[in-house]
Coordinates of C-alpha atoms and ligand atoms in Angstrom, one line a residue:
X717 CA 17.0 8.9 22.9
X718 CA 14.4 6.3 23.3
X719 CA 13.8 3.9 20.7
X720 CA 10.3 2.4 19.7
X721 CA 9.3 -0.7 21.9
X722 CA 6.8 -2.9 21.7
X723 CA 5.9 -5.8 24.3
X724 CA 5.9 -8.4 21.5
X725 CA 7.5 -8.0 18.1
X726 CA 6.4 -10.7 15.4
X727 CA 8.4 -10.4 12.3
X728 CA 6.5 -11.9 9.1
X729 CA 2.5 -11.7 8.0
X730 CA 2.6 -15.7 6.4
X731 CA 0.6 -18.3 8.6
X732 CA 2.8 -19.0 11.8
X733 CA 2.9 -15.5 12.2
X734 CA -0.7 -14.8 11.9
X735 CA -1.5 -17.1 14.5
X736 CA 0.6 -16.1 17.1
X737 CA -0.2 -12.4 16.5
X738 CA -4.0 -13.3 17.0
X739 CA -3.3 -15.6 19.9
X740 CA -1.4 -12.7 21.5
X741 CA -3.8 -10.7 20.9
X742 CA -6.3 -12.4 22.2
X743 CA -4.2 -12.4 25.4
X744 CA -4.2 -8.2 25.7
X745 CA -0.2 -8.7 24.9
X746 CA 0.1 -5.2 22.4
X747 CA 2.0 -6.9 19.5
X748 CA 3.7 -5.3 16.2
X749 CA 3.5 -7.4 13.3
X750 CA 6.8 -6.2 10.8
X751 CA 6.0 -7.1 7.2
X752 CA 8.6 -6.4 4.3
X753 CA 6.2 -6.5 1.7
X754 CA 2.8 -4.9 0.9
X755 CA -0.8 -4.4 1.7
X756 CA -2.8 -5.8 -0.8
X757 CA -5.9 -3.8 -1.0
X758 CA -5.7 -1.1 -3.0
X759 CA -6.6 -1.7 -7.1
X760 CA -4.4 -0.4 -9.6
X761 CA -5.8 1.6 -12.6
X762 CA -7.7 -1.7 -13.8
X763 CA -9.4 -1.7 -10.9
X764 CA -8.0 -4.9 -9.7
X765 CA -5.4 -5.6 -6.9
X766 CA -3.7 -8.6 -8.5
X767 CA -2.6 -9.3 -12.1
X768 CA -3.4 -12.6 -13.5
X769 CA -1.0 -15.0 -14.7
X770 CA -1.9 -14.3 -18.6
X771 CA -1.2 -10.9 -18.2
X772 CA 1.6 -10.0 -15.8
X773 CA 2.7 -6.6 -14.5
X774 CA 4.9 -5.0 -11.7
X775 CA 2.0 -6.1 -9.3
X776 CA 3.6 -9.9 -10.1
X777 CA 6.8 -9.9 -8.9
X778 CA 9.1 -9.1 -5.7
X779 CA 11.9 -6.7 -7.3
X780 CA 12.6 -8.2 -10.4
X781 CA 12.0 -6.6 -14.1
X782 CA 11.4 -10.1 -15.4
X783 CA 8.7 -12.6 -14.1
X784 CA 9.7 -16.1 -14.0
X785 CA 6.8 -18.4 -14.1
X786 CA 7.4 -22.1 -12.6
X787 CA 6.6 -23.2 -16.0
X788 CA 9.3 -21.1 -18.1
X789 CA 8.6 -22.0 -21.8
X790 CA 6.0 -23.9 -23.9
X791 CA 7.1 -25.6 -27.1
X792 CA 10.2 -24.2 -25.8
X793 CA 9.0 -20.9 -26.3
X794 CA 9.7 -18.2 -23.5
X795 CA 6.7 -17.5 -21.7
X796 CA 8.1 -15.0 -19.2
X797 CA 7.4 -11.3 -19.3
X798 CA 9.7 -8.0 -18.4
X799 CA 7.9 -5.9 -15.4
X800 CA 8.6 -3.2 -14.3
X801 CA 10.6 -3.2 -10.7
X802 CA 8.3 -3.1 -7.8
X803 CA 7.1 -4.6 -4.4
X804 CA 5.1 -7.3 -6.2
X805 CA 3.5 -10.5 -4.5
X806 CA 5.7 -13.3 -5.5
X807 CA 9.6 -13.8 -4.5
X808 CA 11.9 -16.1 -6.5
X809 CA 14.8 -16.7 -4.2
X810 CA 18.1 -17.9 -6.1
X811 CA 20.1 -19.9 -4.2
X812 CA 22.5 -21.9 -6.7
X813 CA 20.9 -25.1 -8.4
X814 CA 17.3 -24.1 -6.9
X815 CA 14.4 -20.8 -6.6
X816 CA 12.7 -20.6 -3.8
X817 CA 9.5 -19.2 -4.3
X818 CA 7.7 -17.1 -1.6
X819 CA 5.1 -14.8 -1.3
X820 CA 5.7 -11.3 0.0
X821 CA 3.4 -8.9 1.8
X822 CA 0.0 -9.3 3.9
X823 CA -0.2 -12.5 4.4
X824 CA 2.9 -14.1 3.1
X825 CA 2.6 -17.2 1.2
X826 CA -1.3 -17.5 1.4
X827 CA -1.8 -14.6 -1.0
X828 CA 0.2 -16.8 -3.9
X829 CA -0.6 -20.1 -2.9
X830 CA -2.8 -22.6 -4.8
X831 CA -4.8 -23.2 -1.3
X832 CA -4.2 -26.7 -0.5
X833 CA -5.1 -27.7 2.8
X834 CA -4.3 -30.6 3.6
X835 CA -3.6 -32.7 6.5
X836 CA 0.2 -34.9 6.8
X837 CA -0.5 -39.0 6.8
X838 CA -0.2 -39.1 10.7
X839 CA 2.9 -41.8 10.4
X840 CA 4.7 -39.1 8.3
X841 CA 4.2 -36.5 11.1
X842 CA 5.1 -38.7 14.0
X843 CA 8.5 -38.9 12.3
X844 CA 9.1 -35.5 11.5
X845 CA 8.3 -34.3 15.3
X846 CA 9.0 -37.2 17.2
X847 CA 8.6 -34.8 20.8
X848 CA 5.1 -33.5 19.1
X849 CA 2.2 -35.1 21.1
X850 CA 0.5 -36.4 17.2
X851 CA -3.1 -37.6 18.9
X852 CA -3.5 -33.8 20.7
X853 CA -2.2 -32.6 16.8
X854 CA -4.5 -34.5 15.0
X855 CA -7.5 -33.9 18.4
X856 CA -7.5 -30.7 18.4
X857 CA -5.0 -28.5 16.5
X858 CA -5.2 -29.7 13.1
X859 CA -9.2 -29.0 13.6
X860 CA -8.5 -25.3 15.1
X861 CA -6.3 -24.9 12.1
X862 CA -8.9 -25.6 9.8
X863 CA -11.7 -24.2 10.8
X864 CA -9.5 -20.9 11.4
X865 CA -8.5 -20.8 7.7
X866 CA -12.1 -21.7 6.3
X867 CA -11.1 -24.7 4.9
X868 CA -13.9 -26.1 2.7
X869 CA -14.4 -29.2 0.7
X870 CA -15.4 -29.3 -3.3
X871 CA -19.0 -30.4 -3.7
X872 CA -18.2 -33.7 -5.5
X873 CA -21.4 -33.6 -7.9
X874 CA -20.0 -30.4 -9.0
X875 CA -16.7 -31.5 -9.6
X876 CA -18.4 -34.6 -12.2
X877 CA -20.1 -31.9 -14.4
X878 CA -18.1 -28.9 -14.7
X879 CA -15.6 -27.0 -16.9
X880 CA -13.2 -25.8 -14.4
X881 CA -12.2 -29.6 -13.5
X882 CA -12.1 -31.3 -16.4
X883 CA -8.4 -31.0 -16.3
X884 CA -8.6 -32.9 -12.9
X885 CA -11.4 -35.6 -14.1
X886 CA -9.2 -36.4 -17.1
X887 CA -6.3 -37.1 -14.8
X888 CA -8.0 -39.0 -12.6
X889 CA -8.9 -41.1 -15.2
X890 CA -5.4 -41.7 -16.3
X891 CA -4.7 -42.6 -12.6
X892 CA -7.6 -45.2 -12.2
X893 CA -6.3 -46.6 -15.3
X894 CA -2.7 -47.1 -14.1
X895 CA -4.6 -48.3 -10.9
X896 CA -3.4 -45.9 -8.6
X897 CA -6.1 -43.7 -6.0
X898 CA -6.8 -40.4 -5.9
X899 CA -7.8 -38.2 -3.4
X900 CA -9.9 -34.6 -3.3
X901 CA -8.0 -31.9 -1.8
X902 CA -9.6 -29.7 0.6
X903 CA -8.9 -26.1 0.5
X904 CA -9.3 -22.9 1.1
X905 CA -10.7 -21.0 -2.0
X906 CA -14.5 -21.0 -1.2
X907 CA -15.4 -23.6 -3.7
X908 CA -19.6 -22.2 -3.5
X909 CA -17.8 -19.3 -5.0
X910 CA -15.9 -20.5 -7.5
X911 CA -19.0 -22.5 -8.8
X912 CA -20.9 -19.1 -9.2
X913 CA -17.3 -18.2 -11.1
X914 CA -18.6 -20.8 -13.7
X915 CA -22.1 -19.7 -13.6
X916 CA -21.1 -16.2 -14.7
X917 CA -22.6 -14.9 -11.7
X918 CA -19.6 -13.2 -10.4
X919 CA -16.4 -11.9 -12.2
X920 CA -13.9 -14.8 -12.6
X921 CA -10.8 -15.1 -9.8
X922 CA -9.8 -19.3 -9.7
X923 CA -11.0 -19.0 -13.4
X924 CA -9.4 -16.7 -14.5
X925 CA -5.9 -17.2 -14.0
X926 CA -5.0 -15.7 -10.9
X927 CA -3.0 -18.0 -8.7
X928 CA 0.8 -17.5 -8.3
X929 CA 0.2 -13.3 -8.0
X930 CA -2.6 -13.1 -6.3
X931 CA -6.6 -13.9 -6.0
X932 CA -8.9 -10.5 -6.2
X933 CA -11.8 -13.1 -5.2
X934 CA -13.1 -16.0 -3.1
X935 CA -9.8 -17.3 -1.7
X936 CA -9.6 -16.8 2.3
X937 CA -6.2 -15.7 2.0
X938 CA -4.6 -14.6 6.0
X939 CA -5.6 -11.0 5.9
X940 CA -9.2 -11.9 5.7
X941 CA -8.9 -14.8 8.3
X942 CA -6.2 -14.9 10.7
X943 CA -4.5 -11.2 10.4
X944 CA -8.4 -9.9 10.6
X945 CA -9.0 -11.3 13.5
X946 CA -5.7 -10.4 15.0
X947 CA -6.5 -6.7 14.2
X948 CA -9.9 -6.8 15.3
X949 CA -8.6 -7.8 18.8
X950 CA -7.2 -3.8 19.2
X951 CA -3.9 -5.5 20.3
X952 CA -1.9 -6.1 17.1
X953 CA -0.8 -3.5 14.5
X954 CA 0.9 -4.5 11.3
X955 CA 3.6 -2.2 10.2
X956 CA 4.3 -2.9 5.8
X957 CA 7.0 -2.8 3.7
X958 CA 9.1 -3.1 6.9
X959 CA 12.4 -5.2 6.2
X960 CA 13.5 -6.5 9.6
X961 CA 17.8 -6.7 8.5
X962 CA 18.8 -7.5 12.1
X963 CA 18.6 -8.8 15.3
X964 CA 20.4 -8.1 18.7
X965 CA 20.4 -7.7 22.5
X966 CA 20.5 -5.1 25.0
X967 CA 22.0 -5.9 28.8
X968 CA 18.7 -6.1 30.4
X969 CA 17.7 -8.4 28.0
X970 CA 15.3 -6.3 25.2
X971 CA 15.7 -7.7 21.8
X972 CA 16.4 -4.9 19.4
X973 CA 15.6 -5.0 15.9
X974 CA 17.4 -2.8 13.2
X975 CA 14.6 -2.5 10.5
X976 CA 14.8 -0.7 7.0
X977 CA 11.7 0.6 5.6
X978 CA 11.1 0.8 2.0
X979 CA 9.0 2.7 -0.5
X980 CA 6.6 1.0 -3.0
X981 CA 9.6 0.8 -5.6
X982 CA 11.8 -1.3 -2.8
X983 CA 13.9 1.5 -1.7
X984 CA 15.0 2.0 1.6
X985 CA 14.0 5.7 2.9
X986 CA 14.6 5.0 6.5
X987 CA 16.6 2.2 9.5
X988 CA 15.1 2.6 12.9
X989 CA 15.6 0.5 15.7
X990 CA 12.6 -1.5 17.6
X991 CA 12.8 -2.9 21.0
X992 CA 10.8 -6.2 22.1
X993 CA 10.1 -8.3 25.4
X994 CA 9.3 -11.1 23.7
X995 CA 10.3 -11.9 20.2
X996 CA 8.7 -14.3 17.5
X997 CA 10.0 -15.1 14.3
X998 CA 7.7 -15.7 11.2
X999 CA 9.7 -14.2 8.3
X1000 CA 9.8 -18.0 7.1
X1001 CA 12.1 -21.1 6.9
X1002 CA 14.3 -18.6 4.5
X1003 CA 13.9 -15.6 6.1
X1004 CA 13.4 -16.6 10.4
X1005 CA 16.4 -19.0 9.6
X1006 CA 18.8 -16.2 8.1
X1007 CA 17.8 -13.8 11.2
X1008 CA 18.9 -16.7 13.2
X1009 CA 22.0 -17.4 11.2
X1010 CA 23.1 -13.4 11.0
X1011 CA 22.4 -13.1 15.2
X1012 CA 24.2 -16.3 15.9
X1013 CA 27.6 -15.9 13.5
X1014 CA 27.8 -11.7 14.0
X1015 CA 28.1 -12.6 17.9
X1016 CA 25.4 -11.1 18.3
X1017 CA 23.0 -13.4 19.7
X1018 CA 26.4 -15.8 20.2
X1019 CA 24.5 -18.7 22.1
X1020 CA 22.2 -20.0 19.4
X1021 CA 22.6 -23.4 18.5
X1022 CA 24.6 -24.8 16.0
X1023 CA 21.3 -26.8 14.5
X1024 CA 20.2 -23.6 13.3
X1025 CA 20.7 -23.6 9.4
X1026 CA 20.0 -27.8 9.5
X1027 CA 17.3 -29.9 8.0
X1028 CA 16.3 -27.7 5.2
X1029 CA 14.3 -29.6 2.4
X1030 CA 12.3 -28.5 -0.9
X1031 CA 9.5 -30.6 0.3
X1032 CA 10.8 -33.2 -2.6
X1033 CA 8.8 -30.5 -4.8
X1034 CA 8.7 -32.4 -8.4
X1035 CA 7.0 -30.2 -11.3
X1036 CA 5.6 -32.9 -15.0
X1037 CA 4.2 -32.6 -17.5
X1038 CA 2.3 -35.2 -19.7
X1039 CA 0.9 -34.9 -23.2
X1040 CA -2.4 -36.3 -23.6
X1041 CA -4.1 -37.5 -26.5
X1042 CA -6.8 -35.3 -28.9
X1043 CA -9.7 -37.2 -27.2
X1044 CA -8.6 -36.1 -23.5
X1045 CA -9.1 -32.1 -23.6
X1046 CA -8.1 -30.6 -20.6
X1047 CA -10.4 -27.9 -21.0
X1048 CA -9.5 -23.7 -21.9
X1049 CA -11.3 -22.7 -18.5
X1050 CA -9.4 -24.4 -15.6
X1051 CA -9.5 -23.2 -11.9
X1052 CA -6.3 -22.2 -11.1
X1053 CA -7.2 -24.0 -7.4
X1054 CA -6.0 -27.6 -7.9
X1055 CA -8.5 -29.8 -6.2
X1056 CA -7.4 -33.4 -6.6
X1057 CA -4.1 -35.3 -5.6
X1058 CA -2.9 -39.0 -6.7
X1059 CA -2.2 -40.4 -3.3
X1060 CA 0.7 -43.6 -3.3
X1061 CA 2.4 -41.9 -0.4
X1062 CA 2.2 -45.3 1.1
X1063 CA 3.6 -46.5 -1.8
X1064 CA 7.1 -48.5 0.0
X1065 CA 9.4 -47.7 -2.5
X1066 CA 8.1 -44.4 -4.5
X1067 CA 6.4 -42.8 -2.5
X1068 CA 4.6 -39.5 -4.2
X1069 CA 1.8 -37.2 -3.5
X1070 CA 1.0 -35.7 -6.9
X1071 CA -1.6 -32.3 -6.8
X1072 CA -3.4 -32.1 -10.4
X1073 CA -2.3 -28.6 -11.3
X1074 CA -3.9 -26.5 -13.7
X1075 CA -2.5 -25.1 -17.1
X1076 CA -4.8 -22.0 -16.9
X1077 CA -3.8 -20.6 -20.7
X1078 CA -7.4 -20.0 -22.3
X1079 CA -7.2 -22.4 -25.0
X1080 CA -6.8 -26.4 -25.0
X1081 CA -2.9 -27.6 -24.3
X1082 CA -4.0 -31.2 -24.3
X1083 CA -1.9 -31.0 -21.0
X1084 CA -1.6 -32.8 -17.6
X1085 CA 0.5 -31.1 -14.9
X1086 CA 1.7 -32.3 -11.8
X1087 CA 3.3 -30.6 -8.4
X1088 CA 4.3 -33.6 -6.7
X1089 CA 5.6 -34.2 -3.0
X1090 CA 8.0 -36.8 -2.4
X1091 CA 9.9 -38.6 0.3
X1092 CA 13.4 -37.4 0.2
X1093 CA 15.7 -38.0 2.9
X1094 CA 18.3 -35.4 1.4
X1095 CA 18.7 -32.5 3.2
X1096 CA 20.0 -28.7 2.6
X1097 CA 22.6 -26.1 4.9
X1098 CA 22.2 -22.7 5.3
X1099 CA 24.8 -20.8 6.5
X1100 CA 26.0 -16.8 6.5
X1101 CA 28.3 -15.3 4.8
X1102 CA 30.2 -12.7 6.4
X1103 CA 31.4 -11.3 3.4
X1104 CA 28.2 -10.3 1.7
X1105 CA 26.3 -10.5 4.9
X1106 CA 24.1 -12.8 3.7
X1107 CA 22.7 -16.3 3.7
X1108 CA 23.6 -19.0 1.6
X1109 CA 21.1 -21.8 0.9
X1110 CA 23.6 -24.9 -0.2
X1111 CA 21.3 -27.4 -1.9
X1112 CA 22.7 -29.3 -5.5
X1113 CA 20.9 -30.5 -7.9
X1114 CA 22.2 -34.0 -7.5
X1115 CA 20.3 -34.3 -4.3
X1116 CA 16.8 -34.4 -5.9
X1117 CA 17.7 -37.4 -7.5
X1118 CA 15.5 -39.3 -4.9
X1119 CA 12.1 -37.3 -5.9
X1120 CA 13.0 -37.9 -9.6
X1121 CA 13.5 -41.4 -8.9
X1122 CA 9.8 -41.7 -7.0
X1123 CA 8.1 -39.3 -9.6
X1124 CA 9.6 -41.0 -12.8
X1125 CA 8.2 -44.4 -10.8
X1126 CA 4.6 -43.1 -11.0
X1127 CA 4.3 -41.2 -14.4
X1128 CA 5.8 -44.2 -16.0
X1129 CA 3.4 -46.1 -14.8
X1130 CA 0.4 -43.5 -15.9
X1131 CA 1.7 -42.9 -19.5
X1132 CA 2.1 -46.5 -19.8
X1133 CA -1.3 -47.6 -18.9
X1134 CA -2.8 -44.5 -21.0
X1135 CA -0.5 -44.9 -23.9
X1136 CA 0.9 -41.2 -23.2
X1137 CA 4.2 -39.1 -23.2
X1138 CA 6.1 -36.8 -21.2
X1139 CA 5.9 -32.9 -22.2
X1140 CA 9.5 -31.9 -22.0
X1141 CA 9.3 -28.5 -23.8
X1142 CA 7.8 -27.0 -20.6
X1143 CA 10.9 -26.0 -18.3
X1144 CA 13.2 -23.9 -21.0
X1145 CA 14.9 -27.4 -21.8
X1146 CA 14.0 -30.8 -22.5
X1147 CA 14.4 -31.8 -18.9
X1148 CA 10.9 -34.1 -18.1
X1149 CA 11.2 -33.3 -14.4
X1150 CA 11.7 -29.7 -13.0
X1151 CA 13.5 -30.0 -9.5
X1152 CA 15.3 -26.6 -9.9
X1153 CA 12.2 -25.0 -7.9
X1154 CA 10.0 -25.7 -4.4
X1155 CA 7.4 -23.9 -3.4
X1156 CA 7.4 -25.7 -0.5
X1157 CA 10.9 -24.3 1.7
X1158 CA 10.9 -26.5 5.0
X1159 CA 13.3 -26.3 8.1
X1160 CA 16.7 -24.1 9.4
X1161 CA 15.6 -24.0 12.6
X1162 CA 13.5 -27.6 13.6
X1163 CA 11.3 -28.1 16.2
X1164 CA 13.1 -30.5 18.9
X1165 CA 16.7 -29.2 17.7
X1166 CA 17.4 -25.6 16.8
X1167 CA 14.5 -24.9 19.2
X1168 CA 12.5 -26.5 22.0
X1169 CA 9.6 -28.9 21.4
X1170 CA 7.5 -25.6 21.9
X1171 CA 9.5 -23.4 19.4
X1172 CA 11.6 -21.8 21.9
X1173 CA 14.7 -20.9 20.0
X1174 CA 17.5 -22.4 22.2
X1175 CA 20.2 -20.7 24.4
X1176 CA 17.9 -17.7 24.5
X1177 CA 14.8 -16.7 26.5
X1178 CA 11.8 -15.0 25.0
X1179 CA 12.6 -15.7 21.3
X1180 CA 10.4 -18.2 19.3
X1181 CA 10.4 -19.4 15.7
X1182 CA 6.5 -19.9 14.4
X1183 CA 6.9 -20.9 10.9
X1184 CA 8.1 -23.2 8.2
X1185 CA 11.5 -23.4 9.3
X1186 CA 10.0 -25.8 12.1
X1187 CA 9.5 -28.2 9.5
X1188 CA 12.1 -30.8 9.0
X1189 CA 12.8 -30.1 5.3
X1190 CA 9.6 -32.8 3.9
X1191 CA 6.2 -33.1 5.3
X1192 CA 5.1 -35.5 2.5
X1193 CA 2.1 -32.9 1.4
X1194 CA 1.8 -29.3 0.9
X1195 CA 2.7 -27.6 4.3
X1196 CA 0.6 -24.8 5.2
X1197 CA -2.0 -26.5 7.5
X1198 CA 0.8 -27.9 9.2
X1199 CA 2.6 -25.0 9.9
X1200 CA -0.6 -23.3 11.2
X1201 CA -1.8 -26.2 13.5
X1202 CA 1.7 -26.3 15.1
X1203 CA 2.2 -22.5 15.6
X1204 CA -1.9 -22.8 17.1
X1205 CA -0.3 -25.9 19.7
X1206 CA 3.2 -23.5 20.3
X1207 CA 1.6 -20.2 21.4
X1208 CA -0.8 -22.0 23.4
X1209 CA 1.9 -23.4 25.3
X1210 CA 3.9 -20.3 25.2
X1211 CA 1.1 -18.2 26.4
X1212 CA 0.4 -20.3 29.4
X1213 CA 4.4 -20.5 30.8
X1214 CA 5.9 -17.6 29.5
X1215 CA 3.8 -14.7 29.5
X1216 CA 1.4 -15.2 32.3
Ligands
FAD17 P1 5.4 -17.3 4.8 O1 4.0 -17.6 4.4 O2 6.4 -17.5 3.8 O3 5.5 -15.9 5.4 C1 6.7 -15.2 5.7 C2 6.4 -13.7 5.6 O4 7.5 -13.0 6.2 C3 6.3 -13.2 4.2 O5 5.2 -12.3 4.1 C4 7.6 -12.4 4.0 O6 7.5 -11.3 3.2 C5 7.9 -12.0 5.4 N1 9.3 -11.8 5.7 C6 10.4 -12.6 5.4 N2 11.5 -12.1 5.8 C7 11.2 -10.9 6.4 C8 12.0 -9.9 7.1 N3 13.4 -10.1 7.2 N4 11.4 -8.8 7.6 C9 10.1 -8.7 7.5 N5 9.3 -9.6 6.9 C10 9.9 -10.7 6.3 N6 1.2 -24.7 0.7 C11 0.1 -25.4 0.9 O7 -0.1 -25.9 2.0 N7 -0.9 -25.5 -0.1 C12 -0.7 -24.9 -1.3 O8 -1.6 -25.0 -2.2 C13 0.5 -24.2 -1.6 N8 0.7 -23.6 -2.8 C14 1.8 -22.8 -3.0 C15 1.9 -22.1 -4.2 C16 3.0 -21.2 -4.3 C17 3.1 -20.5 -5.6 C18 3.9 -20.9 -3.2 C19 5.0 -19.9 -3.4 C20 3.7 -21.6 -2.1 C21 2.7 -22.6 -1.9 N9 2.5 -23.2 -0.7 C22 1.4 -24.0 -0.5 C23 3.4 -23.1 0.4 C24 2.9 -22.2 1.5 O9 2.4 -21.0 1.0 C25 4.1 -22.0 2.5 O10 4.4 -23.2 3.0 C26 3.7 -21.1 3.7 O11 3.2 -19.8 3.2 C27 4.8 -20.9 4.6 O12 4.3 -20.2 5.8 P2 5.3 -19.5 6.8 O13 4.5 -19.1 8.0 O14 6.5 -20.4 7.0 O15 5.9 -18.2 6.1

């Protein structure tokens, strides 16, 4: 019996995927996209595709009948809701002492993300791909990566007069005063958009609390960017709630894939096989790296290197709060889009890149939150488990010490100059910083080790990693434009020497 086959097999919908499926396409290679989760078009009785944040429902989470919001209590009260079990949008991977949250279906992380696009300090690159031409990165790919994902900036005249910032204005403020600089975050939320949002001219997406599970408006999330374009080329087909478990080789040198399909409630109705040519892995650093662990330590893809499962990092992800006092309201309508960072990355001994986040609750918290990125050399192993045939992510808590070290170094400083406090009834203890959680999962299979300096996973031909797991475990701010400006440079390459 023959089995499916498709030319080129790319497994994952998030943002090293959707480049390399366009750029194949683009090329007349016929590609199949495999994507555990959803598509996220259809509305549900509201009328709406995604739930907000205020009011959470199956649509939230990844098969779970509890959400788990990064920020789990307030005044130590539990904010979190039980759902109902379903393929929602957001993942919270538990791997011991940390989550790993990821966004599942169409589009991966960009359909949970807070849109942050923003470009590495060159020096910070250059060291985390030393075999990475950075002058052609920052020339031309970081560009082509932009301008792909509609990155747009905030109109700063706006951004002095409105509601939906005054969270960030009164951060800034605190920052000046503590004499540190701040920067404005570009992104990809279409900021003209979210300004008619305030306006009342259109219904309310940024502003009204829909981040972590989803946008129904104005953010350029892949499937209206990349995977568009990838499916307008006639080449590339995307196949959902298709769970890629397995990866192996046939004697003439097909890659086979054992996939389980799933229904809408996560259940698998069906395994069938898929053959590819050429394979490219863009499940993310979680998911590409435990394919690569599973392939290597069954046997079945036995000459993978040992590197795979190295260099994986939270992105020194720090979440903090600080209290502010009655005269410094943060505001009851805040965009969920953050839109300003404190910038002392060059900062010699505490280095920190701290996004203003919102507190999107409806009513004035008198908060200041923080997602911070900071340099920590520490680094994570993920290896399989034969017993459970899974992957084990083996990261302690101990080793975030270093980011609590550089965040505590700057929020001191900015509650001292402002005569402020830390909030520490925000993470279901009394715990000031929350390091049990990234966002930001980097590395397992790094560019210049587990693979080539072109993403060529090595002791194989014709199988390529795309995604995060490129990065080396801390990028120094948030990652997505850096994953999609290297997967832009890798197929390029890839295209012109291996499929000609
Ligand atoms: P992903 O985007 O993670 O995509 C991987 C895809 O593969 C997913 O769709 C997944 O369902 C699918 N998949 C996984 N395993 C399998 C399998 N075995 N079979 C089939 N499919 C599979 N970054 C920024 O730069 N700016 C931000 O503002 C920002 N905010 C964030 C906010 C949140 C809440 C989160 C969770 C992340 C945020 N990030 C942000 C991080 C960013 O979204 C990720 O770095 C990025 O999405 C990673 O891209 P990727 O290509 O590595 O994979």
């Amino acid at each position: 019996s023959r089995r499916d086959f498709s030319p080129a097999v790319v497994v994952g919908t998030g943002y090293g995927a959707a480049v390399t499926a366009l750029r194949l396409g683009q090329a007349g290679i016929p590609t199949v996209m495999l994507e555990m989760g959803r598509l996220w078009d259809t509305p549900g009785d509201d009328g709406r595709v995604f739930c907000d944040m205020l009011n959470p429902d199956r649509r939230a989470m990844w098969l779970a009948t509890r959400t788990q919001m990064p920020l789990s209590s307030f005044l130590w009260l539990d904010i979190d809701r039980r759902i109902e079990r379903f393929t929602g949008v957001l993942d919270c991977v538990h791997h011991g002492d940390i989550s790993v949250y990821v966004g599942r279906g169409v589009g991966g992380g960009s359909l949970v993300n807070g849109a942050m696009a923003v470009t590495p300090k060159r020096a910070t690159f250059a060291e985390a791909f030393p075999d990475v031409d950075s002058d052609g990165m920052y020339r031309t790919y970081f560009p082509r990566a932009a301008a792909m994902l509609g990155v747009n900036h905030i109109d700063p005249a706006w951004f002095e007069t409105c509601e939906s910032y005054r969270y960030a204005r009164v951060s800034r403020a605190h920052a000046h005063n503590a004499g540190l600089t701040t920067t404005f975050v570009p992104s990809v939320y279409d900021f003209a958009r979210m300004r008619r949002e305030e306006a009342g001219e259109v219904p309310r997406s940024a502003l009204a609390a829909e981040v972590i599970y989803g946008n129904n408006h104005g953010k350029r999330s892949l499937d209206k960017t990349y995977l568009a374009d990838a499916l307008g080329t006639g080449c590339v087909s995307i196949r959902t709630l298709h769970h890629v478990r397995a990866i192996e080789q046939d004697a003439d040198g097909t890659y086979v894939l054992t996939v389980d399909e799933l229904d809408l409630d996560g259940t698998r109705v069906a395994t069938r096989q898929l053959g590819a040519r050429y394979l490219f892995l863009g499940a993310g650093s979680l998911g590409s790296t435990e394919l690569l662990l599973r392939a290597r330590d069954t046997g079945a893809l036995p000459g993978l290197s040992p590197l795979i499962g190295r260099d994986w990092g939270p992105n020194g992800n720090v979440m903090v709060g600080r209290a502010n006092r009655p005269r410094d309201r943060t505001g009851t309508v805040q965009s969920g889009m953050p839109a300003l960072g404190i910038d002392a990355w060059d900062d010699p001994r505490h280095p920190v890149f701290a996004e203003v986040a919102p507190m999107p609750a409806g009513v004035e918290l008198w908060v200041s939150l923080y997602l911070a990125v900071t340099r920590n050399p520490e680094r994570g192993l993920l290896t399989y488990d034969a017993g459970s045939d899974r992957v084990r992510l083996h990261w302690l808590s101990g080793q975030a010490q270093p980011s609590v070290d550089q965040a505590k170094a700057l929020f001191d400083r900015l509650n001292a100059a402002n005569g402020t406090e830390y909030r520490s009834d925000l993470f279901g203890d009394t715990r000031v910083f929350e390091t049990r959680l990234t966002y930001h999962p980097l590395g397992g299979a790094v560019l210049g080790k587990a693979t080539d300096a072109y993403g060529r996973v090595r002791g194989q031909r014709r199988l390529y990693v795309t995604d995060g797991s490129l990065v080396p475990g801390n990028i120094g701010v948030n990652p997505f434009l850096t994953i999609t400006a290297l997967a832009e440079r890798n197929i390029e390459r890839i295209l012109a020497e291996d499929l000609r």
